[in-house]
Structure formats: C-alpha cells, structure tokens
XYZ file of C-alpha atoms in Angstrom:
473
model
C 184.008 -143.117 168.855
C 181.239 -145.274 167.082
C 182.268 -148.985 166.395
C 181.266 -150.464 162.778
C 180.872 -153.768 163.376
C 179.646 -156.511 159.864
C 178.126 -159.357 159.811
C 178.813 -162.558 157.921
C 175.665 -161.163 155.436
C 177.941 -158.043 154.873
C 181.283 -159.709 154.670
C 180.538 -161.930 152.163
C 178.698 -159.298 150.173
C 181.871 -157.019 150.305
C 183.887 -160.200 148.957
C 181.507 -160.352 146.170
C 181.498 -156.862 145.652
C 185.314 -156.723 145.168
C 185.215 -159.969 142.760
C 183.254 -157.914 140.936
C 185.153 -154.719 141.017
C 188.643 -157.106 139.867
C 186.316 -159.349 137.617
C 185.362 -156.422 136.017
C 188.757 -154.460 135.982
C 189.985 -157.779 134.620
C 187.129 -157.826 131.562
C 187.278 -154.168 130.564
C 191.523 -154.520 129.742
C 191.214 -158.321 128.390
C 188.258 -158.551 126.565
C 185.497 -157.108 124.695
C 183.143 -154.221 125.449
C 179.724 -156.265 124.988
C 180.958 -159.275 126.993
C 182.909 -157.835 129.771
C 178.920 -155.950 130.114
C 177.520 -158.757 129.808
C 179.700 -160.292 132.975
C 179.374 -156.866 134.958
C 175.705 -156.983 134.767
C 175.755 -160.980 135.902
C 177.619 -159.989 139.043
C 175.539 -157.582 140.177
C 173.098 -159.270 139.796
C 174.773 -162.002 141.635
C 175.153 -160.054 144.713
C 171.651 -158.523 144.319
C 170.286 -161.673 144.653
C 172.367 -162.672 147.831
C 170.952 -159.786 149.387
C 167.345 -159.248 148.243
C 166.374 -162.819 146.798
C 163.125 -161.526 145.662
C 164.712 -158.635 143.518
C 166.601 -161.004 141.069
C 163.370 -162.878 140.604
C 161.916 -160.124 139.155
C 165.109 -159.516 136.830
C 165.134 -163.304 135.883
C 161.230 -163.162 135.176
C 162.031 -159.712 132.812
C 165.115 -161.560 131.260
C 163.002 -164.785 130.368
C 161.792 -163.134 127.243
C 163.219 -159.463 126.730
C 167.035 -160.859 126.904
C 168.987 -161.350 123.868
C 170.571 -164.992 123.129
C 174.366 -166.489 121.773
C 174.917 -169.662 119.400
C 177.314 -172.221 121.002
C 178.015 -175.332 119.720
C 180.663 -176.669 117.071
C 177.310 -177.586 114.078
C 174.226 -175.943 113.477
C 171.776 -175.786 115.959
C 169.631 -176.580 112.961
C 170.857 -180.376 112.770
C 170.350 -180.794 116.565
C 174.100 -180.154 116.948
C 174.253 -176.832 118.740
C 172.564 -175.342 121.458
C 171.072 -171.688 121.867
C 172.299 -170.023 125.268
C 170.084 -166.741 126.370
C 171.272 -164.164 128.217
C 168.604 -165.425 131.336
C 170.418 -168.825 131.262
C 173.912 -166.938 132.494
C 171.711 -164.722 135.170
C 170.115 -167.750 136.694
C 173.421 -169.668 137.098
C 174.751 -166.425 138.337
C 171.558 -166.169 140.684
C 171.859 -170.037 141.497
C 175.222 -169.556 142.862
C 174.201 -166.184 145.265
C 171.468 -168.884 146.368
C 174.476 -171.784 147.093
C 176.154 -169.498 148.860
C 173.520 -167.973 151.083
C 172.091 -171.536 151.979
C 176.002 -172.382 153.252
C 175.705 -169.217 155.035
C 172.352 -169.795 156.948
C 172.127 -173.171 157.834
C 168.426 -172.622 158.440
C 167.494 -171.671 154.374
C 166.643 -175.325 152.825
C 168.267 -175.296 150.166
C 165.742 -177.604 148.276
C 162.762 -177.108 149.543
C 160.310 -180.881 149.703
C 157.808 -181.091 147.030
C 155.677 -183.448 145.231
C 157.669 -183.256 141.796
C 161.616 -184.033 143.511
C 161.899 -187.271 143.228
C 160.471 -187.337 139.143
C 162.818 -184.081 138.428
C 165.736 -186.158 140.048
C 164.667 -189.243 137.780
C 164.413 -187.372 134.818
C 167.785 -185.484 135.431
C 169.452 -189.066 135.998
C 168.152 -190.218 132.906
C 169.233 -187.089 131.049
C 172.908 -187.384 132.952
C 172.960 -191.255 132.187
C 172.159 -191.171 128.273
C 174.768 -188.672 127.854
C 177.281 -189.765 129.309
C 176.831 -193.085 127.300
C 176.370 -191.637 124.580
C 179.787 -189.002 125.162
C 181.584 -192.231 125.751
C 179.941 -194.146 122.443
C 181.004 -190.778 120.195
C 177.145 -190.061 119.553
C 177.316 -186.901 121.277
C 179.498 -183.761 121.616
C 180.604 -183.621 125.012
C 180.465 -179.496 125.460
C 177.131 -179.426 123.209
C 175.297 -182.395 125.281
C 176.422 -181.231 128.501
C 175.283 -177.687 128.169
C 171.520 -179.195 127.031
C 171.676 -181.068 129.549
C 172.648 -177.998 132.107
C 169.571 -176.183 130.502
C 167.579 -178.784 130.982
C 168.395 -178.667 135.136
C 168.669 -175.232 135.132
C 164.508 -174.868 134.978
C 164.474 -177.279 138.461
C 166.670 -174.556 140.128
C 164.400 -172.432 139.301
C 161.259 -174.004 140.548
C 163.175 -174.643 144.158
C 164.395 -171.115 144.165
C 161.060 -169.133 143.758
C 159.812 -171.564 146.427
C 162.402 -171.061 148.673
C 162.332 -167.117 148.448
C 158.775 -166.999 148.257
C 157.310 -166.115 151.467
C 153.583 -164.708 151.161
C 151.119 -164.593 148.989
C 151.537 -161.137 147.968
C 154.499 -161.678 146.511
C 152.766 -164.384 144.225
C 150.567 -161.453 142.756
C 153.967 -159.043 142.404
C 155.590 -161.755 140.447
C 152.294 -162.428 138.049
C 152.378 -158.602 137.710
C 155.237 -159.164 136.635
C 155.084 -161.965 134.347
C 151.775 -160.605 132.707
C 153.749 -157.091 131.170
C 156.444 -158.781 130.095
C 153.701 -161.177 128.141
C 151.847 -157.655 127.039
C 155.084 -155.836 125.945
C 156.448 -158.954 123.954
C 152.833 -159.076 122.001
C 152.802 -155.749 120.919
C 156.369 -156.017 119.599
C 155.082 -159.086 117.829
C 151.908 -157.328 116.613
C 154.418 -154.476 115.500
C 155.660 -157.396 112.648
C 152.283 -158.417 111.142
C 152.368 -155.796 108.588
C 155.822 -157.103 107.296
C 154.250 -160.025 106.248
C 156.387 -162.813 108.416
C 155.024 -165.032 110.921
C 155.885 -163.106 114.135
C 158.403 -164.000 117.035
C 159.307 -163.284 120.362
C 161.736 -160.675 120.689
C 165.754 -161.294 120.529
C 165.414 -164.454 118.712
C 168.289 -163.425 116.338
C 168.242 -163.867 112.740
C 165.494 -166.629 112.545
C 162.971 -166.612 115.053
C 160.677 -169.478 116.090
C 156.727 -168.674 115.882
C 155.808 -172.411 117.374
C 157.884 -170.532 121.153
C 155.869 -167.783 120.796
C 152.598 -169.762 120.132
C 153.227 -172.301 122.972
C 154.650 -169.065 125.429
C 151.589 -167.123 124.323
C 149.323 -170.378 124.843
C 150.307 -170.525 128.386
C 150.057 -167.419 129.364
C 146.571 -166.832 128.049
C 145.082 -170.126 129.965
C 146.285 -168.546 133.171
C 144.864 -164.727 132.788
C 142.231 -166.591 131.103
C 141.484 -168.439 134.466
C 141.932 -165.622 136.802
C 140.067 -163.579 134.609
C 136.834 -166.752 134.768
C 136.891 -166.729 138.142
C 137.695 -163.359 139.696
C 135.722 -160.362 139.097
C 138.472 -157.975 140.358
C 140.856 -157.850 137.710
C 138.816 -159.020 134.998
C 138.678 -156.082 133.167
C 142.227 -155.782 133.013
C 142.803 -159.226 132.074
C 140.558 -158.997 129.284
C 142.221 -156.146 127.744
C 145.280 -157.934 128.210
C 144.178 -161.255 126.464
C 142.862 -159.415 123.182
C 146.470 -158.239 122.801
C 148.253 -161.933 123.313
C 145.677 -163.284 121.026
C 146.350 -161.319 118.343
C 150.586 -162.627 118.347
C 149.311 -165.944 119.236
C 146.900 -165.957 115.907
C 149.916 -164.595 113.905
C 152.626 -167.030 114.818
C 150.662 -169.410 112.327
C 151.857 -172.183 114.827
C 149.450 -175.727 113.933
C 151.183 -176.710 116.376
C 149.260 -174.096 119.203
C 146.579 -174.210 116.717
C 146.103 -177.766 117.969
C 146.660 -177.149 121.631
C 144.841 -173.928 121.874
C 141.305 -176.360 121.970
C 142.499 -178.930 124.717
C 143.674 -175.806 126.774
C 140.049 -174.151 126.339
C 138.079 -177.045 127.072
C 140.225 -178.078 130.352
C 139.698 -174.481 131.602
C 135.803 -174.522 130.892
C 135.486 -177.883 132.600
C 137.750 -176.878 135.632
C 136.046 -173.692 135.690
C 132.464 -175.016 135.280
C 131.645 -172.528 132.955
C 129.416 -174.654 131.028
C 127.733 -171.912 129.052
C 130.509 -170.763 127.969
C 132.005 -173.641 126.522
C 128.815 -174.008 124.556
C 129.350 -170.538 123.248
C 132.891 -171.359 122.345
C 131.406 -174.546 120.210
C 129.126 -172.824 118.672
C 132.060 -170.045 117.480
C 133.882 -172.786 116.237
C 131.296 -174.401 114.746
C 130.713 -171.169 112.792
C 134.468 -170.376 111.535
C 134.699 -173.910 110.983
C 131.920 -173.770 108.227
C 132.652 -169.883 107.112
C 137.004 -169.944 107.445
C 136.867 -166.957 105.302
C 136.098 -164.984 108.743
C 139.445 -165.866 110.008
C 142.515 -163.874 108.921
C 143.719 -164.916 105.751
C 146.962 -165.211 106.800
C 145.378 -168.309 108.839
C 143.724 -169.900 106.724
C 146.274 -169.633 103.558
C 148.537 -171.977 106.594
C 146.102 -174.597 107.316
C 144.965 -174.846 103.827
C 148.752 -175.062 102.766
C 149.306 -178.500 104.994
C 147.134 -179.704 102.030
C 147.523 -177.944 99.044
C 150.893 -177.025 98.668
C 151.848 -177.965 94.635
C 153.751 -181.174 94.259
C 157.286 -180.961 95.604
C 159.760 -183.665 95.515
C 159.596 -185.647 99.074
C 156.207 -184.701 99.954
C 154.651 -187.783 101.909
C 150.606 -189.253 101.349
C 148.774 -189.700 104.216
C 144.971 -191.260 103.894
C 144.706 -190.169 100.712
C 145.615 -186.430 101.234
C 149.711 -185.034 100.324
C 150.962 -182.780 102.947
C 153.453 -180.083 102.719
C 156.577 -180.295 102.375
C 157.611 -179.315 106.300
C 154.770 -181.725 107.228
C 156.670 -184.275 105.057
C 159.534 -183.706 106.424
C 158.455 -184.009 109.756
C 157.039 -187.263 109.215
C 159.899 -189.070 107.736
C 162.035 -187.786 110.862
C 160.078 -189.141 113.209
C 160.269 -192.355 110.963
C 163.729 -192.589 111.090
C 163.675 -191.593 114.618
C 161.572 -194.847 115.853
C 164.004 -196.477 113.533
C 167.408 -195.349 115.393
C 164.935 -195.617 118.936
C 165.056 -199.433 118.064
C 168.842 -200.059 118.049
C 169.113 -197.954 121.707
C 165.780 -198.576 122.966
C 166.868 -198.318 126.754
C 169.037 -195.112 127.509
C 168.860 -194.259 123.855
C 171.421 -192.040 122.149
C 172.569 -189.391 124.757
C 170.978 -185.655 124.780
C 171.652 -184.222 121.222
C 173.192 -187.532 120.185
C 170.639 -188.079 117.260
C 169.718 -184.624 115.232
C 166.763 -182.350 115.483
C 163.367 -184.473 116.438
C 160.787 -181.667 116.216
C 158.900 -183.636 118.545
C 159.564 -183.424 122.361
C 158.148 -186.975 122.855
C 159.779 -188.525 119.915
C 162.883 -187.020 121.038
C 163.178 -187.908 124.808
C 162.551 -191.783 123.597
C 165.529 -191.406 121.153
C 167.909 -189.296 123.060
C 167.229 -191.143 126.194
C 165.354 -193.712 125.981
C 162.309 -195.816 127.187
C 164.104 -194.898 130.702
C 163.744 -190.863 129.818
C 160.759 -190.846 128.166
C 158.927 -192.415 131.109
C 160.918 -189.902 133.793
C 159.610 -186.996 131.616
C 155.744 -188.469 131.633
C 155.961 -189.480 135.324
C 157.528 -185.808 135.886
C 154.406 -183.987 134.179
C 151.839 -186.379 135.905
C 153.516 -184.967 139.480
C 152.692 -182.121 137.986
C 149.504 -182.420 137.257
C 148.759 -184.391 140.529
C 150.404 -181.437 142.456
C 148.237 -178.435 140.716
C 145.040 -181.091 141.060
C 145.685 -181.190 145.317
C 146.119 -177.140 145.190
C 142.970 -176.880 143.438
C 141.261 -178.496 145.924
C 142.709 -176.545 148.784
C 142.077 -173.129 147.260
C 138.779 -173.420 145.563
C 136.961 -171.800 148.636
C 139.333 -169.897 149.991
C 140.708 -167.231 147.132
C 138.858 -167.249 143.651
C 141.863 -165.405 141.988
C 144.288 -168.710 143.240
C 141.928 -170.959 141.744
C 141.934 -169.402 138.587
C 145.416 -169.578 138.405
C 145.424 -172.663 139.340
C 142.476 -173.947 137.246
C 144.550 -171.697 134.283
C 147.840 -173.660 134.952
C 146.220 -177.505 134.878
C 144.979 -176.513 131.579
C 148.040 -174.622 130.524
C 150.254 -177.842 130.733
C 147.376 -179.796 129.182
C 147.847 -177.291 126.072
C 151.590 -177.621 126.350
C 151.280 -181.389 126.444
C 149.445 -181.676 123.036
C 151.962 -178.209 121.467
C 154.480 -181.080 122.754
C 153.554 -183.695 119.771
C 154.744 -181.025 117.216
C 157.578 -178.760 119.196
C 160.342 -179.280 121.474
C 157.948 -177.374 124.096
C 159.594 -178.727 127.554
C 163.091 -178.258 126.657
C 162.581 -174.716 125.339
C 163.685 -171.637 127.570
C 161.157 -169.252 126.919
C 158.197 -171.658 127.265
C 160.205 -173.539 130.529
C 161.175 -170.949 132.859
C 157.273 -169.114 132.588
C 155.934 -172.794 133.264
C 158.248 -173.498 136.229
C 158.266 -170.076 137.775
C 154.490 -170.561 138.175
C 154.573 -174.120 138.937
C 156.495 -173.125 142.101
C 153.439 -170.853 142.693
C 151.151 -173.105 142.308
C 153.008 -175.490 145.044
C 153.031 -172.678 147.387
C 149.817 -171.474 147.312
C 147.806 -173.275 149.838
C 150.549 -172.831 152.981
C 150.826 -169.179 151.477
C 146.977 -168.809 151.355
C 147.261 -170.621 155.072
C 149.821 -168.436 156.751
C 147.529 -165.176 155.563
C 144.581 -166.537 157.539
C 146.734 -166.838 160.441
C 147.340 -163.054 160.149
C 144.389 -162.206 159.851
C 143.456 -160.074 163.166
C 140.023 -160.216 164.248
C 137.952 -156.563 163.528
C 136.609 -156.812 167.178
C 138.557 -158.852 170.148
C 136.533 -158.544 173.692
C 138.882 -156.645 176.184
C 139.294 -158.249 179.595
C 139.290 -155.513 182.473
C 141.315 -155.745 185.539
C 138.391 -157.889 187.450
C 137.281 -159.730 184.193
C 134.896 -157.061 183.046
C 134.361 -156.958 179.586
C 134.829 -153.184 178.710
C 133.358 -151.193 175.933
C-alpha cells in the first residue's frame, strides 16, 4: 500500500485551506454577499501566494489599478479626515501575511532582504509612527483614520521587500513589466473611452469622483519607463511606441498642471540619461512651436491652462505678480498659507498623519503632519532612491540596453514624480506608489539578476578532454 506522506509546505497550506473553507462558511451565513467575496477571494489569494510567490505578484500588479476601492473614515476624505482603502490594499496585507508565514517556515527566506533604501524607509516610518501617536494622544488625529494612513503608507515598503525577495531572475523582471505595461494600456483606453463625455478622465474604479492629477502622475511614470526602454532597445520598440501613443492620449486628457509641469523635467532627465541629444533638440523645437501656436493643442488643454488666468472674478481668488488665478489655484495657495502657519506652532514632529486637513501638496504636508523630522526622512528616502537607481545604471549600461532603459526611464520617472509632488499628494497615493515601488525593487535587483544570467551562460563550444588528454573533435 502507497504511503502519503506531507510536508510542513503542505500542512500549513491545508490549515490555510480549511480557514478558508470555515472563514468562508462563516461569511456566506453572517454577512453580506459582496464582502464575504471580497474575503473568499483574499484567502485564496493568501494561500496562492504561500505557494507560488510569484503568482500573487502578478494579481497584486493587476489589482493596483483595475480593483475597485471603499471609504473608511468617520469625515470626509475631502477635509483630510478619511482615508480611501482599495481592494489591492486588503490583497497585499493578505499576501504580506502568506509571506510572514513562509519566512517562519523556512528559516533560510530573508524576510527583509538588505538594500540601500532600509534604513531611510525605517526613518521615515518612525517619523510617520512618532507624529501620530503624538498627535492621537494631543486629540489632533483620529486614532482608526491616522493609523490606517499610516498602515498605507508601510504597506508600499512590504511591497518593495517582497518583489525582491521572490524575485529570482531576470526573466521574471520582463514577465512582471509585461505585466505592468497592459494593465497601463487597458486603463488608457478606458480613460480614452471618457473623452467624448466631456470630463477630465480617471483611472478606473475611482468611485463617484475620480482624481485626473493619479492618473496624470500614474500615466507620467509609466511613459518615462517604456519611454526609456523604448530609447535604448531596438527590440521592443515598436511595441512600445504603439503603446505610448495610447497613454499619451489619457495623460493629455486628465488636464493635470500638475503632470503638465512634471511631464518636462521627466523628458529632459531621460534625454540627458539617454544621451539622445538630437532628440531633445527636436523636443525643444516642438515646444517651442506649440508654445507660440497653442491653438495646435487640444482645446480641451488649452481652455485649462488659460483658465489658471482668466477665470472671471470670483470671491477668494488670490493675485499673484500681477496676474489673478483661479479659484482652485486660490485655494490652493491660501492652504498652503495656513499650512506653514499651523507648521510653526509643531515645527518638530508636527501634527500627526491626517492631524491637519487636506494639504494638496505632498511636501507641504509631510512638514505639517510630521514635521521638520518627516519631511527630511521622506527627502533622505527619495535621495536613496535616486542614489540606488544612479549605482544600477552604472552596472547595467553595458551589459543589457533594455535594463538601462528602464533604469534610465525610472531616474527620470521619480524626477517627474518629484516636481507632480509640489501640486499632488503623489507619494502617499496607491495607484502612483505601488507601480513606483514594484519597479524600484526591480531596479535594485537588476545588476545581481543581470549577474547570475552570465553565470549561466554555457559556452557554445567547450574543448573535450579525451582519455589521454587529447583534445577530440
């Protein structure tokens, strides 16, 4: 008679399995239809993930945009007071704990893996954890509201650590950017599918009022790295290009000033990291041209920029050099005014995570809701960054030209995202965050990744030593 004999691996994937067979039993008799779904799908994903790490990678990458979202929070998200939990968030907590539970299993899976940005993420998260908890304790802050921000706000580390530690050659790198590129192609043409309405255009599932400036900084991203690839390697060029003809149009659409501003500084960093010199002259000269004839640019377009200044007196509006801006503009302004102003009575830790408002502004907002202390994590944080992608790009530029674009495509992606920062809350934002870390993790992993392949690499002829030392045919 065969014996069946199970592993630990297999054990503590049938304990999950009949969790989620109770869990589920539980949900279907105690609570509603949509929800106890919701859970179901979470746990098999959860065990999914224990067993084939890779496979809920691609789910979480499909779920960063295409996943719908919830309201929690006892105010309006609106006044800073609530916070917006997607559908993704659950399946990478979900995902996270698989991960836990695997690294407790094998003792030999590090659980976070060294990298140049750990000890900045753990400064910033302190700094996040510190100001809120001061500011839970001063009544500034909500304690359910700022500790889920504050969650979200970790959640995009775990992400970083866990593509790195389940990513283990370089092919995988390309599945994942497959990956990450059709979700980016399907979400524009749903957006293009709302220009004839007449509304600026939003990622999908962003309930009742969507946000155009996530779009613009998502689609901003995303188009600096096919943009690089495509600069760089001939072999899916074609490809690429069709792709970034269909993100521009979105990214044109979301009437965003905000990736209106950004979408320069990312251009220009890619030319010069590229060394495409004649191509950045071309691009001048383009935007030389619409510059002096903006009736060639949609008019949807131009009717926004030319509204910053010539929106009809309004009650509020705010003069700056001579020229009123609009009313949002206006607005914007006199928060960040009264921001510096309530910056100056906490000026250390500032007021906890959601402990002052909404701050349009992710800059202006880390230095009130946490500080000179957080603002200065958060810079020090994206300079790692930026240091880290710099010391790939060094190590791949002769070794894979489709790497380097990436890489050359992700520098100037977070330069973009730095500048979309001065007018959006771009680092704190889901759908902009888990693209940027999910690729950051890349980025870190490429030049071991690119390493280990040459190892591989078996020789096309290897002389064959014959009994007496012969070299035979």
């Amino acid at each position: 008679m065969r014996t069946i004999t199970f592993g630990n691996q297999q054990i503590l994937a049938l304990a999950l399995l009949a969790l989620m067979a109770f869990g589920g039993s539980y949900l279907l008799s105690h609570a509603e239809v949509g929800v106890g779904f919701l859970v179901a799908v979470a746990l098999v994903v959860g065990v999914v993930s224990f067993l084939r790490a890779e496979l809920a990678i691609y789910l979480l990458i499909i779920a960063m945009l295409l996943s719908p979202q919830f309201a929690a929070g006892a105010e309006s998200a609106a006044r800073g007071k609530g916070v917006t939990l997607r559908f993704d968030d659950f399946l990478l907590v979900v995902v996270g704990i698989a991960w836990f539970l695997k690294s407790a299993l094998y003792k030999e899976l590090n659980l976070l893996a060294h990298t140049p940005v750990n000890h900045a993420a753990f400064f910033y998260s302190v700094a996040c954890i510190v100001s809120t908890l001061v500011g839970i304790q001063s009544g500034d802050v909500q304690p359910l509201v700022g500790s889920l921000f504050v969650l979200k706000y970790l959640e995009y580390f775990l992400l970083f650590w866990m593509v790195i530690n389940n990513t283990q050659d370089e092919r995988q790198v390309r599945r994942f950017l497959f990956v990450l590129f059709a979700v980016a192609v399907i979400v524009s043409i749903v957006a293009i599918l709302q220009i004839p309405s007449g509304v600026r255009v939003t990622a999908p599932f962003e309930g009742s009022k969507g946000e155009p400036n996530t779009l613009g900084g998502y689609l901003l991203f995303i188009l600096t790295l096919m943009m690089g690839i495509a600069l760089t390697c001939k072999e899916y060029r074609k490809l690429l290009t069709l792709s970034i003809g269909i993100l521009f149009i979105p990214f044109v659409f979301t009437l965003s000033r905000a990736s209106y501003l950004a979408l320069p500084v990312a251009l220009l960093s890619l030319l010069f990291l590229t060394r495409k010199l004649k191509l950045a002259i071309a691009l001048v000269a383009i935007s030389l041209v619409l510059t002096a004839f903006p009736s060639l640019l949609p008019r949807a377009v131009t009717d926004r920029i030319e509204f910053t200044f010539k929106q009809r007196p309004q009650p509020g509006q705010v003069t700056v050099m001579g020229r009123r801006l609009d009313t949002s503009t206006s607005a914007r302004i006199q928060s960040f005014s009264e921001s510096l102003d309530a910056f100056r009575l906490k000026p250390l830790l500032g007021w906890g995570v959601t402990g002052w408002g909404f701050i349009d502004s992710q800059f202006i907002r880390a230095l009130v809701e946490t500080g000179l202390v957080g603002l200065g994590a958060l810079l020090y944080l994206l300079f790692r960054v930026l240091i880290m992608a710099r010391n790939t790009l060094e190590k791949v530029r002769e070794k894979d030209q489709f790497y380097y674009g990436l890489t050359c495509g992700f520098i100037a992606g977070t330069s973009g995202l730095i500048v979309h920062a001065l007018g959006s809350n771009t680092f704190i934002i889901v759908r902009i965050m888990e693209p940027f870390w999910l690729v950051c993790a890349m980025i870190f992993l490429l030049p071991q990744l690119l390493n280990k392949k040459e190892s591989e690499v078996i020789p096309a002829y290897a002389p064959h030593y014959g009994e007496y030392g012969a070299v035979s045919p």
